[in-house]
PDB file of C-alpha atoms and ligand atoms in Angstrom:
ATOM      1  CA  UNK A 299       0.000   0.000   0.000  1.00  0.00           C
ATOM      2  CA  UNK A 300       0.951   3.456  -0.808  1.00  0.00           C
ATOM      3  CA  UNK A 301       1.275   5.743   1.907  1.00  0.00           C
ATOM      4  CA  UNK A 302       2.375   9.256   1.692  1.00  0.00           C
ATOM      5  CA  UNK A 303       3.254  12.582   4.598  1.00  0.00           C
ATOM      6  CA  UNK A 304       3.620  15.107   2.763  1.00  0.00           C
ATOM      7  CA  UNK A 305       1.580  16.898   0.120  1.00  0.00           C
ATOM      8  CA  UNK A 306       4.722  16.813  -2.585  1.00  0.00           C
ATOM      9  CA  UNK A 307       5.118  13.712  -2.749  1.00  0.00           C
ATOM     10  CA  UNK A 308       1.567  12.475  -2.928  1.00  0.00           C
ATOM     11  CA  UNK A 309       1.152  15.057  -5.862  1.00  0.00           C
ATOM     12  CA  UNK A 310       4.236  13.683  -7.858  1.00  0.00           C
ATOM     13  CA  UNK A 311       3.079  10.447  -7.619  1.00  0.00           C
ATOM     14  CA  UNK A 312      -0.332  10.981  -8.308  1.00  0.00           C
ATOM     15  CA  UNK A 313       0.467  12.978 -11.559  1.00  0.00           C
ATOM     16  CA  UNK A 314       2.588   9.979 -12.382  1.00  0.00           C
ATOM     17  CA  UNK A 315       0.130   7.259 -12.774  1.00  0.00           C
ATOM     18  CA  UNK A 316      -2.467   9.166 -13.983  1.00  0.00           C
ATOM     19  CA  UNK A 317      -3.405   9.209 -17.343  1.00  0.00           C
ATOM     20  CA  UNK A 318      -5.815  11.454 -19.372  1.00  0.00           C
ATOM     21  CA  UNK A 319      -8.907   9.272 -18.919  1.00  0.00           C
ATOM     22  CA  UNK A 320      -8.223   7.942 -15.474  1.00  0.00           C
ATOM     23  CA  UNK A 321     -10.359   9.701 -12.871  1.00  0.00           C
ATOM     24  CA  UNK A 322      -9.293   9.701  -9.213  1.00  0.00           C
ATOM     25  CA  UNK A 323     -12.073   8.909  -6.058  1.00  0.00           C
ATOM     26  CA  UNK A 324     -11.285  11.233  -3.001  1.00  0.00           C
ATOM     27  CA  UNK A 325     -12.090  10.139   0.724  1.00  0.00           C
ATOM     28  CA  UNK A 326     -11.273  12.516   3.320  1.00  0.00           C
ATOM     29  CA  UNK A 327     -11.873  11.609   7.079  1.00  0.00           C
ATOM     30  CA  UNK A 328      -9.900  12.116  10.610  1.00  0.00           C
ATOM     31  CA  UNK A 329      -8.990   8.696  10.890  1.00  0.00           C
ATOM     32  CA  UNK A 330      -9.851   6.136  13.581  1.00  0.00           C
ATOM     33  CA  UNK A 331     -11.964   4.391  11.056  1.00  0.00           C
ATOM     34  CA  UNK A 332     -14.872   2.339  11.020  1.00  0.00           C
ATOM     35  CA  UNK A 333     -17.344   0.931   9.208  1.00  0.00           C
ATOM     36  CA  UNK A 334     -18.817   4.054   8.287  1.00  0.00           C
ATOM     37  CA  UNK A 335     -15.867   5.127   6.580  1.00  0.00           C
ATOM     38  CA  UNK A 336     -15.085   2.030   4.820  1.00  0.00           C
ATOM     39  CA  UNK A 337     -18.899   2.483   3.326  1.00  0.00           C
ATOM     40  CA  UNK A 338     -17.231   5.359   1.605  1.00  0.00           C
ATOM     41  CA  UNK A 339     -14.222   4.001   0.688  1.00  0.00           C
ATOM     42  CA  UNK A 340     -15.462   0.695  -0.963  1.00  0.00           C
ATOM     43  CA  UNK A 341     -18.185   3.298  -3.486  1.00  0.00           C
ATOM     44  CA  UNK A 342     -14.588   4.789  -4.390  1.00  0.00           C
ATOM     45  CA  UNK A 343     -13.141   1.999  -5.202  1.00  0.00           C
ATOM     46  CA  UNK A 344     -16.134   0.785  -7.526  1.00  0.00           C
ATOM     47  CA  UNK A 345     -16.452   3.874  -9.088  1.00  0.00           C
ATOM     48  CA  UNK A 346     -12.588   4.859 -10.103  1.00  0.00           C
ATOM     49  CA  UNK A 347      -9.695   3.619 -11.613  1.00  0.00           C
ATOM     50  CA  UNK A 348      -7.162   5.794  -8.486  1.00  0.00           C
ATOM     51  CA  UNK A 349      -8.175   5.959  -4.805  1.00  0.00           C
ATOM     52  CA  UNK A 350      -6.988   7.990  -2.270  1.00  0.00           C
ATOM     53  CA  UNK A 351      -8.321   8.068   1.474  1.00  0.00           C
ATOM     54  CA  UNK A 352      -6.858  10.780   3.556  1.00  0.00           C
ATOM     55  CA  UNK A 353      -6.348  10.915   7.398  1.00  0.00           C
ATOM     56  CA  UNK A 354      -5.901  14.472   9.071  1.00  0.00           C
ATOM     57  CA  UNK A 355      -7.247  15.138  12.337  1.00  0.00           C
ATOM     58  CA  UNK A 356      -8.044  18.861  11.649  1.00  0.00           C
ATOM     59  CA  UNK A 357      -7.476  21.538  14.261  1.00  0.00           C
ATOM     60  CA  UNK A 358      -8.932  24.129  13.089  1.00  0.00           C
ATOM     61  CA  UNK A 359     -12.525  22.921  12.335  1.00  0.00           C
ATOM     62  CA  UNK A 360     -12.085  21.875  16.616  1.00  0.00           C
ATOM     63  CA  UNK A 361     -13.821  24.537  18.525  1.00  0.00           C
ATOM     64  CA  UNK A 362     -13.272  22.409  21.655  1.00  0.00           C
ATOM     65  CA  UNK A 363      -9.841  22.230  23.077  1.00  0.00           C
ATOM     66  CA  UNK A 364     -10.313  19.044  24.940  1.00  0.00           C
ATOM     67  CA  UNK A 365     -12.222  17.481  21.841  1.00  0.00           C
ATOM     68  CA  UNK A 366      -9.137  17.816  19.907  1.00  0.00           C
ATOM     69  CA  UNK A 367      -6.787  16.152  22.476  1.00  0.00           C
ATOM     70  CA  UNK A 368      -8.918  13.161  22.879  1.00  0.00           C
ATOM     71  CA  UNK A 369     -10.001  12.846  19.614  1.00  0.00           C
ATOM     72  CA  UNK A 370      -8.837   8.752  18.619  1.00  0.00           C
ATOM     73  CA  UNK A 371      -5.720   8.162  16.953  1.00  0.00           C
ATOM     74  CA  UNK A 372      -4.716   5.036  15.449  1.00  0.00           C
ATOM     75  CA  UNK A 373      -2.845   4.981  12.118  1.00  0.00           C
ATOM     76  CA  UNK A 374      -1.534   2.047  11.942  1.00  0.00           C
ATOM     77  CA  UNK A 375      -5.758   0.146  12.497  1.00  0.00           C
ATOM     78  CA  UNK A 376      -6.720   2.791  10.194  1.00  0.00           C
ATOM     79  CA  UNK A 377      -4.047   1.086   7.518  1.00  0.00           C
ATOM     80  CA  UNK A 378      -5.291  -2.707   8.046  1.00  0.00           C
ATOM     81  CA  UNK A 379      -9.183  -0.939   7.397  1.00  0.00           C
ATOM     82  CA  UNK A 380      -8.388   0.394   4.207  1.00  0.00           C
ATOM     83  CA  UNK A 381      -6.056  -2.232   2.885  1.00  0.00           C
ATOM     84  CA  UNK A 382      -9.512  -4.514   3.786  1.00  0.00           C
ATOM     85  CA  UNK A 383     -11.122  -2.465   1.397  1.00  0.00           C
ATOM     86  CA  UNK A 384      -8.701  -2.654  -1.158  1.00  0.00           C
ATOM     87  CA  UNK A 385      -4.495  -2.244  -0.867  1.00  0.00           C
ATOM     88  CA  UNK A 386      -4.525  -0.069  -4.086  1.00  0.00           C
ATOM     89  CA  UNK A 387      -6.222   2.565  -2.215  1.00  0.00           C
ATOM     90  CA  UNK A 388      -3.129   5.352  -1.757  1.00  0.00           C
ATOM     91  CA  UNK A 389      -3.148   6.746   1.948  1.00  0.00           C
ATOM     92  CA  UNK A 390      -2.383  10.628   2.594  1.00  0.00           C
ATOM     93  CA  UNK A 391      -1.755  11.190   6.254  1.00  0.00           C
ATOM     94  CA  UNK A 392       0.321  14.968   6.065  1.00  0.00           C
ATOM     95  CA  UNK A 393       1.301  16.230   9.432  1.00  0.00           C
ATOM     96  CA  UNK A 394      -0.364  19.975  10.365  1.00  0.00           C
ATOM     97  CA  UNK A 395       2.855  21.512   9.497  1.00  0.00           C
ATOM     98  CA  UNK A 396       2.655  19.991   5.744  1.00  0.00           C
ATOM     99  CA  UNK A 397      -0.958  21.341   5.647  1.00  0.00           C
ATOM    100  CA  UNK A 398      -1.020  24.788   7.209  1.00  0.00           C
ATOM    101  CA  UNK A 399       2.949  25.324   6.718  1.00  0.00           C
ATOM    102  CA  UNK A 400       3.196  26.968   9.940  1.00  0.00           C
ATOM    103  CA  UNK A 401       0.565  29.320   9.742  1.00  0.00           C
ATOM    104  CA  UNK A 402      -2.722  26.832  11.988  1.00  0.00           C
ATOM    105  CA  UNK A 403      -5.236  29.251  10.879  1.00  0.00           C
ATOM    106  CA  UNK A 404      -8.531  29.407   8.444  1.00  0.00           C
ATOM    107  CA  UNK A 405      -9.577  30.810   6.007  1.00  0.00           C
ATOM    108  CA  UNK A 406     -12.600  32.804   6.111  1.00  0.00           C
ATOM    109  CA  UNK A 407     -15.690  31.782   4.197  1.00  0.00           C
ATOM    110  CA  UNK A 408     -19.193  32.686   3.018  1.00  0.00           C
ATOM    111  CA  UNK A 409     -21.159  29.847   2.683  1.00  0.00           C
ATOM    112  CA  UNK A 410     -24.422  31.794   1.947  1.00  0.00           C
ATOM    113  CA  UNK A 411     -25.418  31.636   5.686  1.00  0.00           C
ATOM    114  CA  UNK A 412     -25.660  27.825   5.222  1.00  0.00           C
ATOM    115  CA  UNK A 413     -22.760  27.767   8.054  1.00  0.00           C
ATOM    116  CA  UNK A 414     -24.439  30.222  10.714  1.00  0.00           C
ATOM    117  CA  UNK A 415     -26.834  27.164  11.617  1.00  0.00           C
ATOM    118  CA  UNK A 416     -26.887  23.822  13.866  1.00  0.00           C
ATOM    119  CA  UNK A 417     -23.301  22.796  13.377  1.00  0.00           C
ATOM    120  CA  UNK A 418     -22.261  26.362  12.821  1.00  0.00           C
ATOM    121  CA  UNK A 419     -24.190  28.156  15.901  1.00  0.00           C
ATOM    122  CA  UNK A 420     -22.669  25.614  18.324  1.00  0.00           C
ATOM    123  CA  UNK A 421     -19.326  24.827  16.868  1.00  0.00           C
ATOM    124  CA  UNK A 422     -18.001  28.485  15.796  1.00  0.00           C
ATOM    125  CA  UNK A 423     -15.523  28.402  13.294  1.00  0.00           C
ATOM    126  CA  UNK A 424     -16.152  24.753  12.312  1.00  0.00           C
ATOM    127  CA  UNK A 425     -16.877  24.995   9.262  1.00  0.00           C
ATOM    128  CA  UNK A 426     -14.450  27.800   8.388  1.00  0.00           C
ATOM    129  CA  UNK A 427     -12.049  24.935   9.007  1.00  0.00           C
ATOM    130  CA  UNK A 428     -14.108  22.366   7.088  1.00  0.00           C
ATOM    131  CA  UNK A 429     -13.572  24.983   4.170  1.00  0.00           C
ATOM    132  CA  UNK A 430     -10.121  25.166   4.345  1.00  0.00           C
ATOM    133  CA  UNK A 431      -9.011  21.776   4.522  1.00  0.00           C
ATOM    134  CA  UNK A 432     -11.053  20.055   2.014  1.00  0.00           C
ATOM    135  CA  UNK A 433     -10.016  22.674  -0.230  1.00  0.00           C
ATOM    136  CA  UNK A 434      -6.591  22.354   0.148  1.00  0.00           C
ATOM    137  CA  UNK A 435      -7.338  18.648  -0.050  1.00  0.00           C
ATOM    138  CA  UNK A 436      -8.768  18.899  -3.549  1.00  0.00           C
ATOM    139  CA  UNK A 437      -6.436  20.980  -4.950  1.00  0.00           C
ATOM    140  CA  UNK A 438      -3.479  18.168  -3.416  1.00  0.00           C
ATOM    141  CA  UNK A 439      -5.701  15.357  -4.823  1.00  0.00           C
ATOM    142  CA  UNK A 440      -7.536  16.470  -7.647  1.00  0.00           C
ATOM    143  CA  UNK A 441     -10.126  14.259  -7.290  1.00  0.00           C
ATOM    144  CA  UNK A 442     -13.024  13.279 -10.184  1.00  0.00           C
ATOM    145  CA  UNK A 443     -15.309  12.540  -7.205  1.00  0.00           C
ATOM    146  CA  UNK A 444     -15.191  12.879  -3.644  1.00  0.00           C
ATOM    147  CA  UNK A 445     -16.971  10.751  -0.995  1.00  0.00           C
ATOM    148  CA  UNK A 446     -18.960  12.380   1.900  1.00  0.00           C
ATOM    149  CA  UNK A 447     -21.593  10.668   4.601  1.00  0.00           C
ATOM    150  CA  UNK A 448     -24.712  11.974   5.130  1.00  0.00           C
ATOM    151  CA  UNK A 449     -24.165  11.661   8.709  1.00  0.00           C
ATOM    152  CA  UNK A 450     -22.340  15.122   8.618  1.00  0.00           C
ATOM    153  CA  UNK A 451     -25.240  16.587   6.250  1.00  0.00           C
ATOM    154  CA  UNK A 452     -24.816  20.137   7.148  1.00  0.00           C
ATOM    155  CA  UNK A 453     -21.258  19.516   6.230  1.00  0.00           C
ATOM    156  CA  UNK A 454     -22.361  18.368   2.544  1.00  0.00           C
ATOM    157  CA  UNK A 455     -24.028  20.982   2.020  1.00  0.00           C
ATOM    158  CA  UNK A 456     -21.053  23.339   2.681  1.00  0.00           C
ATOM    159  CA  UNK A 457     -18.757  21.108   1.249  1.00  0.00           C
ATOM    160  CA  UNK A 458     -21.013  21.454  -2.304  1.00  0.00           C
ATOM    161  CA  UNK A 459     -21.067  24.936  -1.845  1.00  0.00           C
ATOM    162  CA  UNK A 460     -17.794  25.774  -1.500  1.00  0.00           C
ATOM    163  CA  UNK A 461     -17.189  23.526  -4.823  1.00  0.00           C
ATOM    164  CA  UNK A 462     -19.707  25.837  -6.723  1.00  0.00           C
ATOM    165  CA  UNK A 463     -18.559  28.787  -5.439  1.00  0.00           C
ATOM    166  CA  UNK A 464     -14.840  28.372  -6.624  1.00  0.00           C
ATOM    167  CA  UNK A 465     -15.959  26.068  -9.308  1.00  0.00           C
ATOM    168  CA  UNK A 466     -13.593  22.722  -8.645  1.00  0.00           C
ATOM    169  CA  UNK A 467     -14.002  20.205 -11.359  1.00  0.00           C
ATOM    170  CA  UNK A 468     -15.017  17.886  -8.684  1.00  0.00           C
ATOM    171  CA  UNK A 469     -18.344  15.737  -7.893  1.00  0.00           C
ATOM    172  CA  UNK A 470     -19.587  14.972  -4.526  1.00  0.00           C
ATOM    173  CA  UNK A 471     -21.038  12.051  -3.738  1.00  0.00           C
ATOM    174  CA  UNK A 472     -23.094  11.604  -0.402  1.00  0.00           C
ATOM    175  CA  UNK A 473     -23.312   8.169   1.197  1.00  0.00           C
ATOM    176  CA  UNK A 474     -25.683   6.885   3.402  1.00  0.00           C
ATOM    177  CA  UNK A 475     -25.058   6.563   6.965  1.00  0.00           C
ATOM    178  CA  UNK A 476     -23.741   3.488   8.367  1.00  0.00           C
ATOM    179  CA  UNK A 477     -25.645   2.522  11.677  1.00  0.00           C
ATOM    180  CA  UNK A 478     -24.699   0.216  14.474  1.00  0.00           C
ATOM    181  CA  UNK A 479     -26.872  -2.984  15.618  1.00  0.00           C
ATOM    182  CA  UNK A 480     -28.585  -0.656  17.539  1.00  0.00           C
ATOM    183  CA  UNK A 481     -28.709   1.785  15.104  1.00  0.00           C
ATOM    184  CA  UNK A 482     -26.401   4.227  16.698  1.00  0.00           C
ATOM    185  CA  UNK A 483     -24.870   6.252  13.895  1.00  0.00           C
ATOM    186  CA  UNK A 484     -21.123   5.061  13.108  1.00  0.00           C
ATOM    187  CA  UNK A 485     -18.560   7.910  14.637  1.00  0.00           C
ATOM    188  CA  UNK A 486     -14.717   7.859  16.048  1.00  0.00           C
ATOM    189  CA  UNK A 487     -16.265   9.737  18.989  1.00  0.00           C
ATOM    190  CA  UNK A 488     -18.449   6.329  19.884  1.00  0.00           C
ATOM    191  CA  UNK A 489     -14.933   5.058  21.266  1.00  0.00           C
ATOM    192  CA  UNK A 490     -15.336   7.271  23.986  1.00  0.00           C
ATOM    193  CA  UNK A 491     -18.441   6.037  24.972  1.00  0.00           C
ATOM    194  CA  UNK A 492     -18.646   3.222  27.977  1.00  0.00           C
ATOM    195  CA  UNK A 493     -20.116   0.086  26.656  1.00  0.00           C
ATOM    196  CA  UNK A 494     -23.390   0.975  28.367  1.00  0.00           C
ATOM    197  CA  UNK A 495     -23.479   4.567  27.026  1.00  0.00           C
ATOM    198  CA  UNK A 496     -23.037   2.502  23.394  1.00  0.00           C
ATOM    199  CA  UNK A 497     -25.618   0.939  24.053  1.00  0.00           C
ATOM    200  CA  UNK A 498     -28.226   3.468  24.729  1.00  0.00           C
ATOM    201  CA  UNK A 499     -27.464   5.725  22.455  1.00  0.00           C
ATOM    202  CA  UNK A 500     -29.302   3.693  20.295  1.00  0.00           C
ATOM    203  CA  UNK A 501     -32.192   5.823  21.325  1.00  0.00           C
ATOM    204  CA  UNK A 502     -31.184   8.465  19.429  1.00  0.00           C
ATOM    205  CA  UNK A 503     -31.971   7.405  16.152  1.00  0.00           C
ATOM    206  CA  UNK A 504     -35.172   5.873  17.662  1.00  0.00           C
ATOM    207  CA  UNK A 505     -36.379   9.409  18.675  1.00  0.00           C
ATOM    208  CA  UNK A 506     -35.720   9.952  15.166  1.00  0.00           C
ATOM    209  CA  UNK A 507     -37.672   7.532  13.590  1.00  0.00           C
ATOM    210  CA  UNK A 508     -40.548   8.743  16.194  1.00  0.00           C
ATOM    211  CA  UNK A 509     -40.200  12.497  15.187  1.00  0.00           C
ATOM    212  CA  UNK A 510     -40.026  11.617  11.562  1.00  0.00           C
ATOM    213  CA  UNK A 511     -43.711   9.815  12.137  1.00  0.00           C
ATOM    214  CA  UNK A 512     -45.154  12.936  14.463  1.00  0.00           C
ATOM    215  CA  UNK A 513     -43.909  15.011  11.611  1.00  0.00           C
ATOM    216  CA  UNK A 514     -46.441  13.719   9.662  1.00  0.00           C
ATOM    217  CA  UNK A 515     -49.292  15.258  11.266  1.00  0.00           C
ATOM    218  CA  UNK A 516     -47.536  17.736  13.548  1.00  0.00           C
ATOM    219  CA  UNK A 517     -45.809  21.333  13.020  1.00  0.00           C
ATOM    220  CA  UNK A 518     -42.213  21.279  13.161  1.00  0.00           C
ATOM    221  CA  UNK A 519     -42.528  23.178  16.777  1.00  0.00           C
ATOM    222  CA  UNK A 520     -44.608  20.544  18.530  1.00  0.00           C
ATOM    223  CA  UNK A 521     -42.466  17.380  16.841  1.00  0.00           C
ATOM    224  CA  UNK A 522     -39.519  19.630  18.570  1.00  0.00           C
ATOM    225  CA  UNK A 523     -41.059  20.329  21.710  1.00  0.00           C
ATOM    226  CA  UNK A 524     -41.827  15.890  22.052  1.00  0.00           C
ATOM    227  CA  UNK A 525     -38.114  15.359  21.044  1.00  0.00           C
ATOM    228  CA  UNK A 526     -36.933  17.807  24.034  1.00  0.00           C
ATOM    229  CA  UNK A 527     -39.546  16.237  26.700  1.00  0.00           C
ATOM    230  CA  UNK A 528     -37.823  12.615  25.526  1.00  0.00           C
ATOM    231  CA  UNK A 529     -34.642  13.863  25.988  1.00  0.00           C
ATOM    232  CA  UNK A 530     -35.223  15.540  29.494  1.00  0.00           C
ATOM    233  CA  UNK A 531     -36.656  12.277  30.822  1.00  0.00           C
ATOM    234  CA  UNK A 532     -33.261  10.933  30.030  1.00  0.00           C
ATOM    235  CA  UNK A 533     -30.530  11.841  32.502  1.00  0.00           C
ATOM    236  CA  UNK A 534     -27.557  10.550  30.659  1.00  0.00           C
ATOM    237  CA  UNK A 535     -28.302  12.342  27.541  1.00  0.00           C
ATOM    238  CA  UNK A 536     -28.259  16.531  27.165  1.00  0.00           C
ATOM    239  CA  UNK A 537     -29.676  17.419  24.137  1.00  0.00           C
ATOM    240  CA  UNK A 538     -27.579  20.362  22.781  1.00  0.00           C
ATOM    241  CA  UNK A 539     -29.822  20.997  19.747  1.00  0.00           C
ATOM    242  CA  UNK A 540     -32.868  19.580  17.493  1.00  0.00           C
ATOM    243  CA  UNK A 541     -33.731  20.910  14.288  1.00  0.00           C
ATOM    244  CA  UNK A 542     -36.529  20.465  11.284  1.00  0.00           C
ATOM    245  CA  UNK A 543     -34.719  22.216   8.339  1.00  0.00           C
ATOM    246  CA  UNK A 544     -35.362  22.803   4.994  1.00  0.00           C
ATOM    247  CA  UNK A 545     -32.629  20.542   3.486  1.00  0.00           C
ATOM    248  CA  UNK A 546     -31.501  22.951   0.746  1.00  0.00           C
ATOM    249  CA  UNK A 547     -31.326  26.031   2.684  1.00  0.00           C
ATOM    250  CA  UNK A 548     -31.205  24.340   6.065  1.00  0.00           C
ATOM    251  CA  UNK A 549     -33.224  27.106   7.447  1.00  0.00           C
ATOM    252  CA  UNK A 550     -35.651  26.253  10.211  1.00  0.00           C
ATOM    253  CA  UNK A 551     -39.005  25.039   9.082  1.00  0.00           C
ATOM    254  CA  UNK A 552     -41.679  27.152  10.478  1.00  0.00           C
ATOM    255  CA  UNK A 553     -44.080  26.069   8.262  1.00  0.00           C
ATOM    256  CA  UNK A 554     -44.604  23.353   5.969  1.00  0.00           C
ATOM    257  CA  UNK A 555     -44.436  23.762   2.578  1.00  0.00           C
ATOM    258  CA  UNK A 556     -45.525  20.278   0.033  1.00  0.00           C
ATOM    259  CA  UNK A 557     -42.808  21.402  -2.219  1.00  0.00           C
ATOM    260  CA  UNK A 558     -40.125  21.361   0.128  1.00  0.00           C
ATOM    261  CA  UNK A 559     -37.872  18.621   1.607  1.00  0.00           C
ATOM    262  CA  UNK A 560     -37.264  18.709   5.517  1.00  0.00           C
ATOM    263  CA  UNK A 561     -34.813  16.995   7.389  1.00  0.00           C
ATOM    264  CA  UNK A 562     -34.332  16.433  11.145  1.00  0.00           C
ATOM    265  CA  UNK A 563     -30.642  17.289  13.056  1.00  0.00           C
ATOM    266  CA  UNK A 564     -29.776  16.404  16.632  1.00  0.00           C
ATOM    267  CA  UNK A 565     -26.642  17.016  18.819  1.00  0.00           C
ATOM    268  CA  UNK A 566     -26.510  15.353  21.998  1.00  0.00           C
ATOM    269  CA  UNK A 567     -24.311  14.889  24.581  1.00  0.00           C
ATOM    270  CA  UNK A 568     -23.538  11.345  26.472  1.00  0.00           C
ATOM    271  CA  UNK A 569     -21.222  12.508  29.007  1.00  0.00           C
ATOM    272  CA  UNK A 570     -18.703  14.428  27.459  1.00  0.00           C
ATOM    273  CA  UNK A 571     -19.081  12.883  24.170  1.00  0.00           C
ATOM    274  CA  UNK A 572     -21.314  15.059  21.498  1.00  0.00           C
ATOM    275  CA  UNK A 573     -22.996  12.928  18.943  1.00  0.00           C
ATOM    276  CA  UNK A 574     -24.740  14.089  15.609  1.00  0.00           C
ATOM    277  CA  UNK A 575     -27.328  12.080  13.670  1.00  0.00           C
ATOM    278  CA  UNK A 576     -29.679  13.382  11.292  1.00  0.00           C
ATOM    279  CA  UNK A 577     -32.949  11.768   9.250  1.00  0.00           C
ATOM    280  CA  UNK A 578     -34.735  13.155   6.188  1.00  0.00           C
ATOM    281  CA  UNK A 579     -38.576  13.422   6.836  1.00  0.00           C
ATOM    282  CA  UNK A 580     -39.756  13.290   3.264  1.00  0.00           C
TER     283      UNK A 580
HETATM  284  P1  AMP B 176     -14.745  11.932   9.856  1.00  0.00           P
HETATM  285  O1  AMP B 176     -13.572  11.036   9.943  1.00  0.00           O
HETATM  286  O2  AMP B 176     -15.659  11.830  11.032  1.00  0.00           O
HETATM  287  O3  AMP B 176     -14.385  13.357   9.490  1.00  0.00           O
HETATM  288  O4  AMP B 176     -15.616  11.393   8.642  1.00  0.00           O
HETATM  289  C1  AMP B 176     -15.064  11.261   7.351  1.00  0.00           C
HETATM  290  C2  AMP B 176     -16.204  11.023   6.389  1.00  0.00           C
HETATM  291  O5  AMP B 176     -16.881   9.818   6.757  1.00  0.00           O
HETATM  292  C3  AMP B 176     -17.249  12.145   6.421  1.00  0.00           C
HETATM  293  O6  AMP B 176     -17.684  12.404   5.101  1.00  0.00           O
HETATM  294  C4  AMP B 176     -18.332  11.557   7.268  1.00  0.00           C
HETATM  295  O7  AMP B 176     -19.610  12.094   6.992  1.00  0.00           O
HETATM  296  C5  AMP B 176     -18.265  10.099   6.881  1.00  0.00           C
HETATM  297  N1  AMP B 176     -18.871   9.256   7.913  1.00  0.00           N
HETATM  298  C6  AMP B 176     -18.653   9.330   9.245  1.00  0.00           C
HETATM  299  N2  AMP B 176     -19.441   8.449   9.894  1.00  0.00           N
HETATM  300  C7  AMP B 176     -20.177   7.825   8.952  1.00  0.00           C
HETATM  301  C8  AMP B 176     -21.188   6.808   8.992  1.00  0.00           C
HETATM  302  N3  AMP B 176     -21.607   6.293  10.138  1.00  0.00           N
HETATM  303  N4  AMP B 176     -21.720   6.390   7.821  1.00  0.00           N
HETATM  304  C9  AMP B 176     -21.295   6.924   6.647  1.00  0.00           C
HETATM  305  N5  AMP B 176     -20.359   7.889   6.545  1.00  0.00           N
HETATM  306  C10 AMP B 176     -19.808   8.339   7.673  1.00  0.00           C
END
């Protein structure tokens, strides 16, 4: 398997195996991989003839110190789970200096307001550092398509913006997300979690499936207000936000329109361990 730390590199090897026809499938994550991931990675691999998987735990898109520092590490796992997927797949894993060259700082972006919500209103600056990375990512990688989860769906929606905005001759694909027995959505961050905490966060996703079904016949407001009662019965769980959005815009539903497609967004907290799931309600 081809592994490369430095940008350079990567870039001088990728230009030479490429030819003019052969198109290149991007996956960039933060490592400690799981099935989730590997979801991604094996669309890739069906879909192009050159794969690359990255691995940079990102400080800048970490508004939370301590998240940072305890966020998992474990390159040489992360190896053995993409060589399961395939051992062609080339491996970028720069170090921050190779990325930010000594300057750990984002740029600034306008995402059309899309990054002032959920994800944006409780994680300032995230996505300011989502921006800055996966562009510098796609202009090291050039990719044909790149691979995103649905999971992070505010993040998508960024991530496609940012590509229109400074037109990069690249396709995003979403994926869907990649669930647990218990339906848990697949993160790095469920390492952290005691067994028993693993367990019951199943119940996230089944408040989900619950709220998608009140949605039906109830206003976004109400199908809120049950998902906050649930929540507060729950001791172990602190719901940080939940959100009916207008998937497009992701601005808050305060009415329903036919046309329109909603989705539902949660954050919540199991001990110090945030967890985001999210559930379209069309
Ligand atoms: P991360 O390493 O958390 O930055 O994630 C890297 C990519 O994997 C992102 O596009 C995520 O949305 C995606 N991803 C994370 N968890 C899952 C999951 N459970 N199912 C599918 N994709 C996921």
């Amino acid at each position: 398997m081809q592994i490369f730390y430095g940008k350079v590199a990567l870039m001088e090897y990728l230009s030479s195996i490429k030819t003019t026809n052969s198109s290149i499938g991007f996956v960039p994550t933060m490592g400690a991989l799981h099935k989730g991931h590997q979801s991604l990675m094996l669309q890739s691999v069906k879909e192009n003839d050159i794969n690359v998987v990255s691995i940079f735990v990102n400080p800048t898109q970490f508004n939370n110190p301590e998240d940072l520092e305890k966020y998992p590490r474990n390159l040489e796992a992360d190896i053995l789970k993409i060589q399961e997927i395939s051992p062609d797949i080339i491996l970028f894993a720069p170090t921050v200096e190779d990325m930010y060259e000594g300057k750990t700082v984002s740029q600034s972006f306008d995402f059309d307001g899309l990054e002032n919500k959920m994800e944006g209103q409780f994680r300032p600056g995230h996505f300011d550092g989502v921006g800055t990375i996966v562009k510098r990512l796609f202009e090291i990688v050039n990719p044909t398509k790149a691979y995103f989860g649905e999971k992070d769906f505010q993040q998508v929606q960024i991530v496609k913006k940012m590509v229109e905005k400074n037109h990069l001759p690249v396709t995003i694909v979403v994926c869907p997300i990649y669930r647990e027995i218990n339906n848990l959505a697949m993160s790095s961050r469920n390492e952290r979690l005691t067994l028993q905490e693993r367990e019951e966060a199943g119940i996230i996703h089944k408040i989900l499936i619950e709220a998608k079904s009140k949605f039906i016949s109830n206003s976004a407001q109400k199908t809120s207000e049950w998902v906050k009662n649930e929540f507060e019965k729950n001791k172990n769980f602190t719901l940080e936000y939940f959100e009916i959005a207008d998937e497009e815009t992701l601005s808050t539903c305060n009415r329903k329109y036919k046309n329109k497609k909603y989705r539902a967004f949660i954050a919540v907290f199991v001990n110090n361990v945030r967890l985001i799931d999210t559930i379209s309600l069309n």
